[in-house]
Coordinates of C-alpha atoms in Angstrom, one line a residue:
X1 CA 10.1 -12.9 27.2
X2 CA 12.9 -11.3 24.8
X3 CA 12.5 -14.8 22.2
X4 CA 8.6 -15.1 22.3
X5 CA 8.6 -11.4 21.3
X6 CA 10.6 -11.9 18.7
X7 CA 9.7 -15.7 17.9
X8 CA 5.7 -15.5 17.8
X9 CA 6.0 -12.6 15.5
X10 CA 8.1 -14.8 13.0
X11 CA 6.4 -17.9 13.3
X12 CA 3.2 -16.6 13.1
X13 CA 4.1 -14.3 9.5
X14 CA 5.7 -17.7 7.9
X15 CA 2.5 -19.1 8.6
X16 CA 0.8 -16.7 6.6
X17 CA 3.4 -17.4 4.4
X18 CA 2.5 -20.7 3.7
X19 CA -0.9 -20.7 3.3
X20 CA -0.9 -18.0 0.6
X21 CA 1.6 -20.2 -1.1
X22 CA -0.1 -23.6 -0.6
X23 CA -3.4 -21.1 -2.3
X24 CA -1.4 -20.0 -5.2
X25 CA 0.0 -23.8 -5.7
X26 CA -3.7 -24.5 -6.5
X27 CA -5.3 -21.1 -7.8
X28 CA -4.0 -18.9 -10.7
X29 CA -4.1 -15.2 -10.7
X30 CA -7.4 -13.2 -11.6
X31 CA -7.7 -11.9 -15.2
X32 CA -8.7 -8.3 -15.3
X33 CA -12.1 -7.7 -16.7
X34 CA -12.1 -5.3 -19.8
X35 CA -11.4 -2.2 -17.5
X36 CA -13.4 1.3 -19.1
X37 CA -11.3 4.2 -20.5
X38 CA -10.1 6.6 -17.8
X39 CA -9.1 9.7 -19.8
X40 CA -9.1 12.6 -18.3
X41 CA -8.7 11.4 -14.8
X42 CA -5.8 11.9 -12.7
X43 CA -3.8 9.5 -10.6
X44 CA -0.9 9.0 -8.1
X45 CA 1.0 5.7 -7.4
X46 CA 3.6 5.8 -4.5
X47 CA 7.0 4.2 -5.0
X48 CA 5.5 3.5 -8.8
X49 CA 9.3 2.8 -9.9
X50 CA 9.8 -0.5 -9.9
X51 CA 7.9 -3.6 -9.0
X52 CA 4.2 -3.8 -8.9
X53 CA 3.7 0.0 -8.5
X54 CA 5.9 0.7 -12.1
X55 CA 3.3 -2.3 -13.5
X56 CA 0.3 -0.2 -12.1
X57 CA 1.1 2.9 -13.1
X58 CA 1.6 1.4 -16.3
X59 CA -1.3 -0.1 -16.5
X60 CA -3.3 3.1 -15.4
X61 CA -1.3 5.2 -18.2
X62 CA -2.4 3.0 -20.6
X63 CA -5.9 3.4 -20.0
X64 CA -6.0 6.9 -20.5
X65 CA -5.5 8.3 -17.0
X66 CA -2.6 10.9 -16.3
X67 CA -0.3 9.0 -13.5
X68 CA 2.4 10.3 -11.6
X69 CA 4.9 8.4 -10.1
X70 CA 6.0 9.4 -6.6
X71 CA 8.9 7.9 -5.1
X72 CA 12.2 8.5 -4.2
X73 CA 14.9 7.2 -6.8
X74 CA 15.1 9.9 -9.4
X75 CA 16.7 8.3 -11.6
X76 CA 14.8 4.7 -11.5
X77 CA 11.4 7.0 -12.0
X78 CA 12.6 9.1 -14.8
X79 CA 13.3 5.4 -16.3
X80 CA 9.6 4.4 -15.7
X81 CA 8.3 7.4 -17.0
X82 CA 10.1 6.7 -20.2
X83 CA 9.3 3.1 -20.3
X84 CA 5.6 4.1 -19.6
X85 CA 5.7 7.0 -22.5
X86 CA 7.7 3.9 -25.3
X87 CA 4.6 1.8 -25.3
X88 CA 2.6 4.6 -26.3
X89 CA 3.5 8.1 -27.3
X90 CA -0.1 9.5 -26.1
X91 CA 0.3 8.1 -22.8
X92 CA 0.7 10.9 -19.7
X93 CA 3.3 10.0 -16.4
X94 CA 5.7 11.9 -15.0
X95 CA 7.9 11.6 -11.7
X96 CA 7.5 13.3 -8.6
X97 CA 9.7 12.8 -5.5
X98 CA 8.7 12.2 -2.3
X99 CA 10.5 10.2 0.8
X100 CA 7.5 8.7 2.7
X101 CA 10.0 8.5 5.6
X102 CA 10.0 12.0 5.9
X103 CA 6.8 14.3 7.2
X104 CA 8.3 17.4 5.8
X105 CA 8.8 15.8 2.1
X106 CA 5.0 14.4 2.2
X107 CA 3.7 17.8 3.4
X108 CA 6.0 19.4 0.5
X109 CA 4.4 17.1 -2.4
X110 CA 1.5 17.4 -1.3
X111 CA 1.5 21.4 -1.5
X112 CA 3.5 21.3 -4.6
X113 CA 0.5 19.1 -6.2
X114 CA -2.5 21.1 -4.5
X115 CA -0.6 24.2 -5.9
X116 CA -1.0 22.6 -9.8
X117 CA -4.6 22.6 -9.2
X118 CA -5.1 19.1 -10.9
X119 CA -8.0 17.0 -10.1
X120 CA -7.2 13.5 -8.1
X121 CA -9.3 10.5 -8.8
X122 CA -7.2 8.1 -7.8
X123 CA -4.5 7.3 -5.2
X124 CA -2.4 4.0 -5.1
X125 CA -0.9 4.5 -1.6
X126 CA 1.3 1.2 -3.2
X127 CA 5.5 2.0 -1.5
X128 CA 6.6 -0.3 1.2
X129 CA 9.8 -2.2 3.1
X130 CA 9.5 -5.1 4.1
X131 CA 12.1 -6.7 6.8
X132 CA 14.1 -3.9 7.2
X133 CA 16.7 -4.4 10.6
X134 CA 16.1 -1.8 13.0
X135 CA 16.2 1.7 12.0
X136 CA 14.3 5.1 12.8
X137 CA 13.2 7.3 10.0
X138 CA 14.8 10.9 10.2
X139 CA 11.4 11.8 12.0
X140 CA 12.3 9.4 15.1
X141 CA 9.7 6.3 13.9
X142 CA 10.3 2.8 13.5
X143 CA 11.4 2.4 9.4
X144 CA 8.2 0.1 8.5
X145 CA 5.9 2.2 10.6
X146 CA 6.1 5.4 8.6
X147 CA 6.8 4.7 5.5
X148 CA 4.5 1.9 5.2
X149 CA 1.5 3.3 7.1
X150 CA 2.1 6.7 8.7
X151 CA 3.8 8.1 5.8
X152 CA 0.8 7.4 3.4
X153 CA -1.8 8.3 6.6
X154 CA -0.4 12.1 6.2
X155 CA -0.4 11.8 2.2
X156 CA -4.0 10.8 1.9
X157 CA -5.5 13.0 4.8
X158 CA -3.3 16.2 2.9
X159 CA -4.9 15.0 -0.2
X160 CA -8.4 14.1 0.7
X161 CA -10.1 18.0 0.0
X162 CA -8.7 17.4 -3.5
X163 CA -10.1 13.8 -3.6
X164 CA -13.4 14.5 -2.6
X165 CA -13.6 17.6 -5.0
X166 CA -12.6 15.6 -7.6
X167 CA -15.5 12.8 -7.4
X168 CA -19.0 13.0 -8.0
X169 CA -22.2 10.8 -8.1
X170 CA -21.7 7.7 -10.0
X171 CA -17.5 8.5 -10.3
X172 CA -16.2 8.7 -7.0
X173 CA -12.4 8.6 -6.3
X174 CA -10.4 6.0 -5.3
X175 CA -8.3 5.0 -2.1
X176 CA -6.2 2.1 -2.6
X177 CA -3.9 0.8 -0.1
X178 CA -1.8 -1.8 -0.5
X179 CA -1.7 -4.0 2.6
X180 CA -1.0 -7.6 2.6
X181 CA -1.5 -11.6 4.1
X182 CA 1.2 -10.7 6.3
X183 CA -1.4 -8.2 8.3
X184 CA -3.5 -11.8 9.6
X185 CA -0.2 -11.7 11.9
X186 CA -0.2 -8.2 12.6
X187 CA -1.6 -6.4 16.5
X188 CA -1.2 -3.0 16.6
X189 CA 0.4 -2.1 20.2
X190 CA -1.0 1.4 20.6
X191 CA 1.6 2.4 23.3
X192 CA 4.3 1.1 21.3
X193 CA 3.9 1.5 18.0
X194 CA 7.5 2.5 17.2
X195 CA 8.7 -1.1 18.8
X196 CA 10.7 0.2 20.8
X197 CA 9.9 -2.5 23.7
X198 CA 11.5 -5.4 21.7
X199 CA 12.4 -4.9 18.0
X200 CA 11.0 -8.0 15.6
X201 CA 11.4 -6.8 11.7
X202 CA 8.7 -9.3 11.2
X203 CA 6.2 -8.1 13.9
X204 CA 7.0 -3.8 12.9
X205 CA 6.1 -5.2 8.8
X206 CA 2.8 -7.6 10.3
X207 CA 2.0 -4.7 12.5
X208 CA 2.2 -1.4 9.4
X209 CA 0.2 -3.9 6.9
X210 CA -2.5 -4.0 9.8
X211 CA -2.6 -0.8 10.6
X212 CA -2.9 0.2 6.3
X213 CA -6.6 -1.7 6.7
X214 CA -7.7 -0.4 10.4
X215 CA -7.0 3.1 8.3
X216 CA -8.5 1.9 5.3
X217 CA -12.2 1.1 7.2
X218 CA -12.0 4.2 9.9
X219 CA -11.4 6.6 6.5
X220 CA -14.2 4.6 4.7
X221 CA -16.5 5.0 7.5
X222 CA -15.8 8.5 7.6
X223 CA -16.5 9.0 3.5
X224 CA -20.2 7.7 4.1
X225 CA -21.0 9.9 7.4
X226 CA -20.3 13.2 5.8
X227 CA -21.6 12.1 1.9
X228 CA -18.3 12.3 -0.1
X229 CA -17.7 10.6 -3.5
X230 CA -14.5 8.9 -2.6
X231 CA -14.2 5.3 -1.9
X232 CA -11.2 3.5 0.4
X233 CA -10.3 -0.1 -0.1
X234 CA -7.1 -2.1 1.3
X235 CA -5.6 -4.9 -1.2
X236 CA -3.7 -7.7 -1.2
X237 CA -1.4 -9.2 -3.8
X238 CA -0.6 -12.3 -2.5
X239 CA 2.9 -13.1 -2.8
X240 CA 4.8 -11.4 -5.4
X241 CA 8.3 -11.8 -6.6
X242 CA 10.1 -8.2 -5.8
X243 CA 12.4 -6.2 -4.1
X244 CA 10.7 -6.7 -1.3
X245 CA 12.2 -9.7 -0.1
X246 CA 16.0 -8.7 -0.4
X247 CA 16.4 -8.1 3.1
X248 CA 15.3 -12.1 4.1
X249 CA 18.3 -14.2 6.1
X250 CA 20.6 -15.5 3.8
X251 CA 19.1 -18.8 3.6
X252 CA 15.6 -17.9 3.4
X253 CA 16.8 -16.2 0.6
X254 CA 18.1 -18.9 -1.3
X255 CA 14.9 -21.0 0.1
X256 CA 12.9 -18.7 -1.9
X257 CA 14.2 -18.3 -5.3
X258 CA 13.7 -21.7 -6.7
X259 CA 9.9 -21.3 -5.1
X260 CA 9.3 -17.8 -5.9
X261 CA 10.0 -19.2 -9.9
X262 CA 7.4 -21.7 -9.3
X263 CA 4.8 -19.9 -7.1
X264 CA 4.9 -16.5 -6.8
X265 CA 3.1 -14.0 -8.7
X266 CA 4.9 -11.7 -11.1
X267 CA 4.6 -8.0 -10.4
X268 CA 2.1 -7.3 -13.4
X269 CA 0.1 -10.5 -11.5
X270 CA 0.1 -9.1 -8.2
X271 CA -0.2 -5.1 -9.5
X272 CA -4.1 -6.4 -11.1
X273 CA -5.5 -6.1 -8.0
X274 CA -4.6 -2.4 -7.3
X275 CA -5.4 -1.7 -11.4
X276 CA -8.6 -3.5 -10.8
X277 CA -9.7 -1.5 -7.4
X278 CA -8.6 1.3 -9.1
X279 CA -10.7 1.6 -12.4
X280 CA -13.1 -1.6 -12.6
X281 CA -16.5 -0.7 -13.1
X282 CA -17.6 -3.2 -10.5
X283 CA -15.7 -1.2 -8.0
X284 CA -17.6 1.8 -8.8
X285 CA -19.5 3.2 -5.2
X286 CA -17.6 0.0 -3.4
X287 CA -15.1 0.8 -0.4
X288 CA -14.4 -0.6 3.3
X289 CA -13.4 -3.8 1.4
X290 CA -10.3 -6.4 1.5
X291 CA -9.3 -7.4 -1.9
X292 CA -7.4 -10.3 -2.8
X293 CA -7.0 -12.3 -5.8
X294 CA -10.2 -9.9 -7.3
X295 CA -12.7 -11.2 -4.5
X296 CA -13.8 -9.5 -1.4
X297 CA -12.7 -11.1 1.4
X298 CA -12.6 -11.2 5.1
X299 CA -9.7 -9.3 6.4
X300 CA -8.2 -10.4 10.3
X301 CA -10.9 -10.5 13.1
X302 CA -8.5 -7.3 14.8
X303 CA -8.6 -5.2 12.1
X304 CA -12.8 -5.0 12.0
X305 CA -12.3 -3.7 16.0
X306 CA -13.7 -0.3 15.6
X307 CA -12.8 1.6 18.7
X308 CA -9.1 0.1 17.5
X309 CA -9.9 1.6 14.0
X310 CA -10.7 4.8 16.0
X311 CA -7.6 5.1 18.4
X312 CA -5.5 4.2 15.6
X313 CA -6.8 7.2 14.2
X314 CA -6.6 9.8 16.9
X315 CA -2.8 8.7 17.5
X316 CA -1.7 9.1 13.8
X317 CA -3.5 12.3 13.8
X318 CA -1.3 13.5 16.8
X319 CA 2.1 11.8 15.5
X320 CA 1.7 13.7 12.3
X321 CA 0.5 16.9 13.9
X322 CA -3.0 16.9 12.5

């Protein structure tokens, strides 16, 4: 029981694995159509530091839109932000912290932003681990459960009057969230979402990407009911040479360097997706969809279960004390 828990999760991940890479082998990345000016709109990209968030914040910034960076490495974000602000003195980005591992720091950005009384037009919900060995946050969950999905859950529900206030007919804001291949592998075990049962780093990451898309189409679904000009879409990058995979075995480690140089994407390659759900035109009024390589497609057959969707819901709702 103990190895097919932790086997199956594995096995069926690397499988994912290998079919995005056997795709990339034979398809190149999307080019970004000419994407419209976006002054005067605001934006925020979690963990936008490093990686593909730091290449969409800086791609954002560049278009005119005023982006802050929230994450939790001071030092590596007051970096971006002066990276961001070398290419071009008229760009706006700043830094604000937030540890999506804690409740308490989400709720505190989010009343420090609402208390700046800024428009939002845009949030990247972009941070994430990936194969972390077992942990609990400071709040008691599993590590890739809150600050993958639950984390960014509470952010965007905090945030959501200012999002919908902020859109309008014809220029509604944008939900991005920034799931992956990985969530084909992914089931959501409602009475054990913590994995507490029998720990698989593989299964907890399969199982927060997964849960980032089930929120993604219950939050869309919820947008059209009551009329609001805000739009929810789930990504994916496709495989992406970062940080991320730092905390692979040893050897699949060294496996992957000499194929990540020949197949993966490179952060700016894999951060076009977000950049392009964020401000293409074609995008405008579109949500509830699964983006990868700048196509709609069809996300797993678990993640379109609605009453899933739902439950999912009502059981972040009482784990974050909404």
């Amino acid at each position: 029981m103990w190895l097919l828990s932790v086997l199956l999760p594995l096995l069926r991940l690397y499988l994912c694995g290998v079919k995005v890479l056997i795709y990339q082998m034979f398809n190149k990345s999307f080019t970004l159509p000419v994407l419209p000016r976006q002054d005067g709109r605001v934006a925020i990209v979690t963990g936008g530091t490093r990686g593909m968030g730091y290449e969409t914040a800086r791609h954002l910034a560049s278009l005119g839109m005023h982006v802050i960076i929230a994450g939790n490495e001071k030092e590596e974000g007051a970096a971006a932000v002066r990276r961001i602000k070398e290419e071009g003195c008229e760009r706006k980005a700043e830094f604000v912290y937030i540890d999506l591992t804690s409740l308490k720091s989400v709720r505190n950005f989010a009343q420090a932003f609402k208390q700046r009384r800024l428009p939002l037009h845009v949030l990247v919900n972009n941070a994430g681990t990936m194969m972390v060995p077992e942990r609990n946050t400071v709040d008691g969950f599993e590590f890739h459960f809150e600050l993958n999905y639950l984390g960014h859950f509470l952010l965007t529900n905090l945030l959501l009057d200012t999002l919908k206030r902020s859109g309008r007919g014809g220029c509604c804001s944008r939900i991005i969230n920034m799931s992956s291949a990985t969530h084909y592998a992914g089931v959501v075990q409602l009475d054990d979402l913590n994995s507490r049962i029998c720990y698989s780093s593989h299964g907890a990451y399969s199982q927060s990407k997964l849960a980032l898309v089930l929120f993604t189409y219950y939050l869309q679904e919820q947008m059209v009911a009551g009329g609001f000009p805000v739009i929810a879409n789930a990504v994916d990058p496709g495989m992406v040479d970062t940080a991320l995979y730092e905390n692979l075995w040893s050897l699949a480690q060294a496996m992957k360097k000499p194929v990540a140089k020949i197949l993966f994407r490179t952060p700016a390659e894999g951060a076009s997706i977000s950049v392009y759900a964020a401000a293409a035109s074609e995008m405008e009024g579109v949500g509830g969809c699964y983006l990868y390589n700048g196509e709609k497609r069809q996300s797993s057959p678990l993640s379109y279960d609605s009453e899933l969707q739902a439950e999912l819901w009502k059981k972040s709702c009482e784990l974050v004390g909404l």
